Coordinates of C-alpha atoms in Angstrom, one line a residue:
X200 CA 14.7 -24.6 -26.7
X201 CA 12.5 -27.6 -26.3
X202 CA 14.1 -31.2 -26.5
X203 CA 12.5 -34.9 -26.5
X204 CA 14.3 -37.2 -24.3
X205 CA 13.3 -39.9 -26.6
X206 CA 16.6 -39.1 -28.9
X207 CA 19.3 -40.4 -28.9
X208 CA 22.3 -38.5 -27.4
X209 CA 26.0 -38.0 -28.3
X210 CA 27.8 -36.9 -25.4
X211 CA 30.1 -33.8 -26.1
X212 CA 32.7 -32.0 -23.3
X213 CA 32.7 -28.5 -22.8
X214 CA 35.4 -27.8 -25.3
X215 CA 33.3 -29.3 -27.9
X216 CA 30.1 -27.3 -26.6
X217 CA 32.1 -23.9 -27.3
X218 CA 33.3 -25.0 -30.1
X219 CA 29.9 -25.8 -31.8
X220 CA 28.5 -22.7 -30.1
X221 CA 31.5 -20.7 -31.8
X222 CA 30.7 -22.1 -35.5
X223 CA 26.9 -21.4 -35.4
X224 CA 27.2 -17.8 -34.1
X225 CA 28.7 -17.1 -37.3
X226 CA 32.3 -16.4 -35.1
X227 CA 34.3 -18.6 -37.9
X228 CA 31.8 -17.8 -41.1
X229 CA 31.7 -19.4 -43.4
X230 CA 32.3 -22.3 -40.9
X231 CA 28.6 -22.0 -39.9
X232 CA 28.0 -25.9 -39.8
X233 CA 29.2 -29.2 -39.3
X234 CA 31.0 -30.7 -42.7
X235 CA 29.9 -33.7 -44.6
X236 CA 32.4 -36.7 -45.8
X237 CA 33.3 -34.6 -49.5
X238 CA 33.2 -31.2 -47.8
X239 CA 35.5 -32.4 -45.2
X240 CA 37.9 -33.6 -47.7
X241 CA 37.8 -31.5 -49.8
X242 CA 38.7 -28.9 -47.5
X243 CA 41.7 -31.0 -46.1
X244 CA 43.1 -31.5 -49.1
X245 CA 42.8 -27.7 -50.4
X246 CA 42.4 -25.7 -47.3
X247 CA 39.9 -23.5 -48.5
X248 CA 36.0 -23.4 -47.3
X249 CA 33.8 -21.1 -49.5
X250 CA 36.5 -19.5 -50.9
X251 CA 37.9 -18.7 -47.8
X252 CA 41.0 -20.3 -46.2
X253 CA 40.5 -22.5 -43.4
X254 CA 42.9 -24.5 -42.6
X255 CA 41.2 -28.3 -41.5
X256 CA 37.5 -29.6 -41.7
X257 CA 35.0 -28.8 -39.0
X258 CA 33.6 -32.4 -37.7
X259 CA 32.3 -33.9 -35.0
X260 CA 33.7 -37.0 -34.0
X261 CA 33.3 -37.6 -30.2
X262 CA 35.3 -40.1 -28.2
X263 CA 33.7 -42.8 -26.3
X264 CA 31.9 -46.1 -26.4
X265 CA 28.5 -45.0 -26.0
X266 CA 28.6 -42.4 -28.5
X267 CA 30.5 -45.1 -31.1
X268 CA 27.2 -47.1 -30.2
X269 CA 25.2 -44.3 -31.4
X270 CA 26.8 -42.9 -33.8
X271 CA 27.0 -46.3 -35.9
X272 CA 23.0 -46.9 -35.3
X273 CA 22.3 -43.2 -36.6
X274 CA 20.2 -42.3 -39.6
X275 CA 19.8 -39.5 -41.8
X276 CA 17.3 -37.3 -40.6
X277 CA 17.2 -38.5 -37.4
X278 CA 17.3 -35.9 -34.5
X279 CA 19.9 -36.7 -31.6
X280 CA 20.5 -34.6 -28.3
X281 CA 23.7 -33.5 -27.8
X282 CA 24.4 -33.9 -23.9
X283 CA 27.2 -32.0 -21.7
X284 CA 27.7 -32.7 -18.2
X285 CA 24.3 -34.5 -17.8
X286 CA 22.5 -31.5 -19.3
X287 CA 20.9 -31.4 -22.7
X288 CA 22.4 -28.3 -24.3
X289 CA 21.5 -28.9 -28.1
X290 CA 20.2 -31.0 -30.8
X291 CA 21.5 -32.6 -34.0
X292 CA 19.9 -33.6 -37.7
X293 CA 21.6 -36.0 -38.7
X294 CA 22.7 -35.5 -42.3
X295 CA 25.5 -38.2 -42.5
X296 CA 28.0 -40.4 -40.5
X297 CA 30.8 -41.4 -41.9
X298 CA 34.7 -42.6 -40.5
X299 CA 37.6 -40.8 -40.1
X300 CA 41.4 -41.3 -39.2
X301 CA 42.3 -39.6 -36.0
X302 CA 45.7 -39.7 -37.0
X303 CA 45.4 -37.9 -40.1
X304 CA 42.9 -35.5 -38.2
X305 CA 45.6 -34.8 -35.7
X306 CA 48.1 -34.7 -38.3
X307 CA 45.7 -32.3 -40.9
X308 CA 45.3 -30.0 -37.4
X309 CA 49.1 -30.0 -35.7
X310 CA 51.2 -30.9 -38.6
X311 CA 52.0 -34.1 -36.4
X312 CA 50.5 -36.5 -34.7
X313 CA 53.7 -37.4 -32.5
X314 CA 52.1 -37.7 -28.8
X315 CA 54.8 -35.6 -27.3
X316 CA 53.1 -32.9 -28.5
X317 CA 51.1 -31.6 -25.6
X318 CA 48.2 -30.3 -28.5
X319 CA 48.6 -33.8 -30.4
X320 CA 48.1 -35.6 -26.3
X321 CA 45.0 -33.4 -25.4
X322 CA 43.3 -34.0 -28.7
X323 CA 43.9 -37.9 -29.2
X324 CA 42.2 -38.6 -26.1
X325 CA 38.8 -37.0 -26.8
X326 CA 38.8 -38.0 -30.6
X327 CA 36.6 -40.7 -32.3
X328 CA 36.7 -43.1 -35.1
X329 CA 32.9 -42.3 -36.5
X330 CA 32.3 -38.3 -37.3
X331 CA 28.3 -36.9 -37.7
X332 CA 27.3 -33.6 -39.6
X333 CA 24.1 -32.1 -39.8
X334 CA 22.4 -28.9 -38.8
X335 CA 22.2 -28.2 -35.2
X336 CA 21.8 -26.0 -32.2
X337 CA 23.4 -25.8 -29.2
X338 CA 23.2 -23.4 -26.2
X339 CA 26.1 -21.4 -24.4
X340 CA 25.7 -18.2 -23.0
X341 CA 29.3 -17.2 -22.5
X342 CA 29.6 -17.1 -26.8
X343 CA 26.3 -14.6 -26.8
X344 CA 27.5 -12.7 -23.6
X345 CA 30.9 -11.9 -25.7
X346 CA 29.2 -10.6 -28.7
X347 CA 26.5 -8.6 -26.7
X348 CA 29.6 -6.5 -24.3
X349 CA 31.2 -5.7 -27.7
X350 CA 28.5 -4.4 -29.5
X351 CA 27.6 -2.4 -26.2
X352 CA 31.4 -1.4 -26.1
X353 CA 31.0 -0.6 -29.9
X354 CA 27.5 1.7 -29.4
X355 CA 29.1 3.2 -26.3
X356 CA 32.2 4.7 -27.8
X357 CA 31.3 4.8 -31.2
X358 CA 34.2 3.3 -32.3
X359 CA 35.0 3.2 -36.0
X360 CA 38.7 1.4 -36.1
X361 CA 38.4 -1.4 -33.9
X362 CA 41.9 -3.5 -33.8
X363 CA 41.9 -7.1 -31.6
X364 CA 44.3 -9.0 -30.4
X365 CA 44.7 -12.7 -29.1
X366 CA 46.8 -12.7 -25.7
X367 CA 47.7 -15.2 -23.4
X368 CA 49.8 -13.2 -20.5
X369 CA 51.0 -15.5 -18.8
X370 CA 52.0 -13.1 -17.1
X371 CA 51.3 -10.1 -18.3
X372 CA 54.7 -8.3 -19.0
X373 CA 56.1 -5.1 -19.9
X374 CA 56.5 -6.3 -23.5
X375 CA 52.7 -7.5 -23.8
X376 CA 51.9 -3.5 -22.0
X377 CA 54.0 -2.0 -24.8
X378 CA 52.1 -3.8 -27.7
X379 CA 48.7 -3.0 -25.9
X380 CA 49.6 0.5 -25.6
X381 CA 50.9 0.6 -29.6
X382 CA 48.0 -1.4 -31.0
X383 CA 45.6 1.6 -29.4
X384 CA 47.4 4.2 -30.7
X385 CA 45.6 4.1 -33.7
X386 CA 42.3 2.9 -32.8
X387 CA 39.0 3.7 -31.5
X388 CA 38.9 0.1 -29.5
X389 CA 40.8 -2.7 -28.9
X390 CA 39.6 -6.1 -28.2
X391 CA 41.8 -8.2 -25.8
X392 CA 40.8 -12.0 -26.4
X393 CA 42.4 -13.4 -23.5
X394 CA 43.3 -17.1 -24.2
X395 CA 41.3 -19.0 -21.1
X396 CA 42.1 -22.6 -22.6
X397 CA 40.6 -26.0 -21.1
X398 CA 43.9 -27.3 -19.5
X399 CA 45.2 -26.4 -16.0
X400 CA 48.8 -25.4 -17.4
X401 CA 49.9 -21.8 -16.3
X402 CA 48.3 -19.0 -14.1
X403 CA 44.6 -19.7 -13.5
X404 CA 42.8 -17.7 -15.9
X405 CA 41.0 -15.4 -12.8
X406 CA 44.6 -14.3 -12.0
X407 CA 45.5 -13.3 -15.3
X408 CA 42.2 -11.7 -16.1
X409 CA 42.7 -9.7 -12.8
X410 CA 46.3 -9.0 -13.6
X411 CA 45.1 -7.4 -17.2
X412 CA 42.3 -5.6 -15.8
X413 CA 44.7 -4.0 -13.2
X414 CA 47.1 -2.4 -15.9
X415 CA 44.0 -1.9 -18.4
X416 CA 41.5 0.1 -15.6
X417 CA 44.9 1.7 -14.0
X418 CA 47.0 2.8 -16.4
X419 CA 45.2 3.4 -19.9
X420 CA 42.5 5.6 -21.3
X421 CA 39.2 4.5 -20.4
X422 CA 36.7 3.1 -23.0
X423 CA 39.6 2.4 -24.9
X424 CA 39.6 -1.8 -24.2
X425 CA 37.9 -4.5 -23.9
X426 CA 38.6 -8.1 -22.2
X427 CA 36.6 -10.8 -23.7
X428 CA 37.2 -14.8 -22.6
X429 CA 38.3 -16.7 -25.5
X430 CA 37.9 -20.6 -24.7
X431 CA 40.4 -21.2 -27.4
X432 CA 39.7 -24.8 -28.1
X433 CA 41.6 -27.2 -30.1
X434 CA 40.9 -26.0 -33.0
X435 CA 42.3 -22.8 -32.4
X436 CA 45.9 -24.8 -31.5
X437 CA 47.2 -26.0 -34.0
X438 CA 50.0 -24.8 -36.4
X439 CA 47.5 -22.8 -38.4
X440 CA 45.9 -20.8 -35.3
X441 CA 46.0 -17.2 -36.9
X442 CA 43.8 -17.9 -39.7
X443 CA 41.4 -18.7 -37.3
X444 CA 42.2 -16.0 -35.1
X445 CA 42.0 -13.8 -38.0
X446 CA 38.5 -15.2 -39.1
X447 CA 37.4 -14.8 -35.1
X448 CA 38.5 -11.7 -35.1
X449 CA 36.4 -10.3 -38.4
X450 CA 33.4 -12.0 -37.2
X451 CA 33.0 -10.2 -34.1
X452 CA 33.8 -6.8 -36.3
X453 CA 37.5 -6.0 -35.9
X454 CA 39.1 -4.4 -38.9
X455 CA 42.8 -5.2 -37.5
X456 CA 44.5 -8.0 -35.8
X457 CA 48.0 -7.4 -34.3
X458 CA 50.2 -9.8 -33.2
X459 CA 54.0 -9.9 -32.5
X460 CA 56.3 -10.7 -35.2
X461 CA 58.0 -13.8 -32.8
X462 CA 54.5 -15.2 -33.0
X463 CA 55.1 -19.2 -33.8
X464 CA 52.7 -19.0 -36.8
X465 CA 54.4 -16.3 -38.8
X466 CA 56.3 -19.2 -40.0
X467 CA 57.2 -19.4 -43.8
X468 CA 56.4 -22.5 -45.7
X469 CA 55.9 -23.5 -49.2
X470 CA 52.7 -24.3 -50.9
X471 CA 52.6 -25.4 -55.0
X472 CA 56.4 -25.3 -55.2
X473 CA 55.8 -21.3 -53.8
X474 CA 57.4 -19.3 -50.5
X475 CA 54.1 -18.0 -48.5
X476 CA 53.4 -16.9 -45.0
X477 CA 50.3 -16.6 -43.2
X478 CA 49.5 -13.2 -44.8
X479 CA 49.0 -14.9 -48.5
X480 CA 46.3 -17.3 -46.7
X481 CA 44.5 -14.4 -45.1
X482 CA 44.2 -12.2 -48.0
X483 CA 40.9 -13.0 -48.7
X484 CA 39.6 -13.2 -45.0
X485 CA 39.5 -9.2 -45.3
X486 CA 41.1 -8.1 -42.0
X487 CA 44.1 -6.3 -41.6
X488 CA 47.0 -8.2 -40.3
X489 CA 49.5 -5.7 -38.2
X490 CA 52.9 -7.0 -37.0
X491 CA 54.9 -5.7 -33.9
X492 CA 58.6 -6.1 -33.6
X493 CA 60.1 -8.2 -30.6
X494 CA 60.5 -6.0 -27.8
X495 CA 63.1 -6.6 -25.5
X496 CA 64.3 -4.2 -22.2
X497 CA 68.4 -2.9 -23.5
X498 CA 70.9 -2.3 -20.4
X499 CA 72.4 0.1 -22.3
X500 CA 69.4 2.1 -23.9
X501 CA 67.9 2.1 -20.6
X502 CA 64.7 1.1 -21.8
X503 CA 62.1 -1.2 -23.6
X504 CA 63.5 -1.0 -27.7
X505 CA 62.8 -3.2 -30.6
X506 CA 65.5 -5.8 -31.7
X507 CA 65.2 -4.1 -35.1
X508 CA 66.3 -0.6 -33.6
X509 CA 68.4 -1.1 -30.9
X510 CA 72.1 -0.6 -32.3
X511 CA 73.4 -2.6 -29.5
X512 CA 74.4 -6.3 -29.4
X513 CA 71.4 -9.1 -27.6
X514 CA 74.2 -9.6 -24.7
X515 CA 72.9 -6.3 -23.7
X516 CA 69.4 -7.7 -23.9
X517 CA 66.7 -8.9 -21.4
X518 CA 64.2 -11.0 -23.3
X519 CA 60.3 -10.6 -21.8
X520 CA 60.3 -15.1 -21.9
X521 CA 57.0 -15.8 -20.6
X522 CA 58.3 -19.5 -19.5
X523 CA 61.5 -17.8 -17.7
X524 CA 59.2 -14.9 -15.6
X525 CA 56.5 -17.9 -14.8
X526 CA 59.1 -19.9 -13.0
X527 CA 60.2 -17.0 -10.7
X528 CA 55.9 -16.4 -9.9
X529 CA 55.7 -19.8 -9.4
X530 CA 58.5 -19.8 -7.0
X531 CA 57.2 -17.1 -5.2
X532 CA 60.0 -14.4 -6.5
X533 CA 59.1 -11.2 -7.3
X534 CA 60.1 -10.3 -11.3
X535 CA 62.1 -7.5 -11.7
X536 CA 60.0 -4.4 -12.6
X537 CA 61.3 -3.7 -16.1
X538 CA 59.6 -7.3 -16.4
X539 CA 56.5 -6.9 -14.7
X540 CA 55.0 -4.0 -13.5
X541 CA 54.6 -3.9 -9.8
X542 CA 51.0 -3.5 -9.8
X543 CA 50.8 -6.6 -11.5
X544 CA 53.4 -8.9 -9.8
X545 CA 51.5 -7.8 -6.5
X546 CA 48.3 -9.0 -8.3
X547 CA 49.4 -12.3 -9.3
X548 CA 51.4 -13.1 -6.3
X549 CA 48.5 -12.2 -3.7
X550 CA 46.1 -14.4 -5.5
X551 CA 48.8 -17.5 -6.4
X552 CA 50.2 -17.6 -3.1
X553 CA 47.1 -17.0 -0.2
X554 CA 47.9 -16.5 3.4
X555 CA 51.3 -17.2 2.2
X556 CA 52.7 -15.2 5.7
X557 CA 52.2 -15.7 8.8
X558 CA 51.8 -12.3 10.8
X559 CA 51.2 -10.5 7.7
X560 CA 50.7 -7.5 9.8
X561 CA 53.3 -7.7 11.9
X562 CA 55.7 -8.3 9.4
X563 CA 54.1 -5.0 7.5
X564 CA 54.6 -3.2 10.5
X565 CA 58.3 -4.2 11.3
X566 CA 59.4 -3.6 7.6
X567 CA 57.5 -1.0 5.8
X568 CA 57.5 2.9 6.7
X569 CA 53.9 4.3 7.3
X570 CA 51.2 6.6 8.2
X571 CA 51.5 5.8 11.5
X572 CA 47.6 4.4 12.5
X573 CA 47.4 1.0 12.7
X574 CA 45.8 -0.2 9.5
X575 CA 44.6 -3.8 8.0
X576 CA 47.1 -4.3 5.1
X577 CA 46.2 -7.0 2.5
X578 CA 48.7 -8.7 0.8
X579 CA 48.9 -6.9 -2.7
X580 CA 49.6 -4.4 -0.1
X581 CA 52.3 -5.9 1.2
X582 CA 54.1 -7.0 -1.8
X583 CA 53.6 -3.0 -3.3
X584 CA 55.4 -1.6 -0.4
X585 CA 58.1 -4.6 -0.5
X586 CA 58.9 -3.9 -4.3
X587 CA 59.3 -0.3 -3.2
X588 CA 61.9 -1.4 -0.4
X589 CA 63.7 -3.5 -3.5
X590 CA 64.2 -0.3 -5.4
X591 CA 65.5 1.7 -3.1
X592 CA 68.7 3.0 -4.6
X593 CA 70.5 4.9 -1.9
X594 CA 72.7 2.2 -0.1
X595 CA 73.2 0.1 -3.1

């Protein structure tokens, strides 16, 4: 891709390069460009692109003074460089500028714009007051490296069925293991979109990609899942998040989407004086919207059940609370295993907490039983064998 430096240039972050890159690899078709002023609102007010639901307009409206500079000088027709991180990584015609009203955005995205929010406080800070749309390019290779392993993944196996699924784990837990494990049951592939958003809140997105691999190459059939990165970017926050994970999700050929019935957005709401829920507004987005009950581990059954099943009351319930198991990682504890599996709390620990002992060996050699040869022990290691020493039953 040849540019002139003698543009002009809008200066976009990295979340607004994938999201652009997102839209014009046809990911969130018939998104496939940025919106004029009457597409814009008319999709605000109707929440429907191309006869397709879609929940907010897709704009560009970048924050800053240079770019307000620019953006009020532009013409139509005029070509401007789109710059991120001092690199030139796409170009814009310019069709039209034209203001919005970041509050309404925020509102039209969140359903709020109070600033408590921590989606509403990411967004306001990186929104302008002057929007541009136009045809454009842009390059990112991590969008075109995700589509390429999945059509290998798809040639490879030959898979027919392919369901998805939009995961966070953080941390991965025995609940999240249980809906992995049903979601394949019935499949030929499954496509793990692991959430790797652009703020620094929870576990790094390395550890939880290593965590996921461990179960996934370890403890399921092989050629049966695939991890793909998914920068999910602010669009993808907000209140109506699964109609764009459904649309995601169809565009890079899954026929199912599953998702746990506690999911936030399975929320019920009423449009034109009428009860609806997110499966009227994906009707006509043609995927397949599968539901999983909340899973939680029963004292009494012994074992993982669904809240719909279990006969027994919830004070005989452990709940899999992402927040809860976070703080005991964070503090160093290791969860329970009907939690987290071992494997994976030795994962996440050894890579949250480096050279957290001193004398690792020695301590692995005054605690844990053995081969007997002297042997390097890494961490992971050492919290394996220490988990093992926690179950031990007989003098408890």
């Amino acid at each position: 891709m040849v540019y002139s430096k003698r543009n002009k240039s809008l200066y976009i972050d990295t979340e607004a390069l994938s999201t652009l890159a997102l839209v014009k690899a046809g990911l969130i078709s018939p998104v496939e460009r940025l919106m004029n002023k009457a597409e814009a609102q008319n999709v605000d007010e109707t929440k429907m692109y191309k006869g397709v639901p879609f929940p907010f307009s897709f704009i560009l409206a970048p924050q800053g003074k240079k770019n307000h500079q620019t953006l009020q000088t532009l013409k139509k027709d005029e070509i401007v460089s789109l710059i991120n991180d001092g690199n030139i990584v796409g170009e814009l015609i310019v069709e039209e500028t034209f203001e919005v009203d970041p509050v309404q955005r925020l509102q039209n995205i969140y359903g709020t714009a109070d600033t408590t929010h921590p989606g509403v406080r990411n967004t306001i800070s990186r929104l302008g007051k002057i929007a541009v749309s136009g045809e454009y390019t842009v390059t990112y290779p991590l969008i075109e490296d995700n589509m390429k392993r999945i059509r290998n993944m798809i040639t490879k196996t030959g898979a027919k069925h392919i369901s998805s699924m939009m995961l966070a784990a953080n941390p991965l837990n025995r609940a999240h293991e249980r809906m992995i494990r049903e979601a394949i049951t019935n499949s030929d592939l499954l496509v793990i979109f692991l959430r790797k958003p652009f703020t620094s809140e929870g576990l790094r997105y390395d550890i939880r990609h290593n965590a996921l691999t461990t179960f996934v190459d370890n403890f399921l059939p092989r050629n049966k899942v695939i991890i793909i990165p998914f920068e999910n970017t602010y669009i993808f926050a907000g209140y109506n998040e699964l109609i764009l994970d459904a649309l995601l999700a169809k565009n890079y050929g899954c026929n199912q989407l599953v998702m746990g019935k506690n999911h936030g957005g399975l929320g019920l709401y009423y449009d034109k004086n009428r009860l609806s829920s997110v499966f009227d507004r994906c009707q006509d987005i043609n995927i397949e919207i599968k539901t999983i009950d909340e899973l939680v581990y029963c004292d009494t059954c012994k074992t993982l059940v669904s809240t719909r099943t279990c006969p027994h009351g919830q004070h005989h319930h452990v709940h899999y609370d992402s927040a809860s198991i976070m703080k005991l990682i964070q503090a160093g504890l290791i969860p329970p295993s009907i939690l987290v599996r071992k494997e994976v709390s030795a994962n996440i620990l050894a890579a949250l907490l480096p050279d957290r002992f001193e004398n690792l060996q020695e301590m692995h050699y005054s605690l844990m039983p053995g081969s007997g040869l002297l042997e390097q022990q890494s961490e992971e290691q050492f919290y394996l064998k220490l988990i093992e020493l926690y179950q031990t039953s007989s003098l408890t």
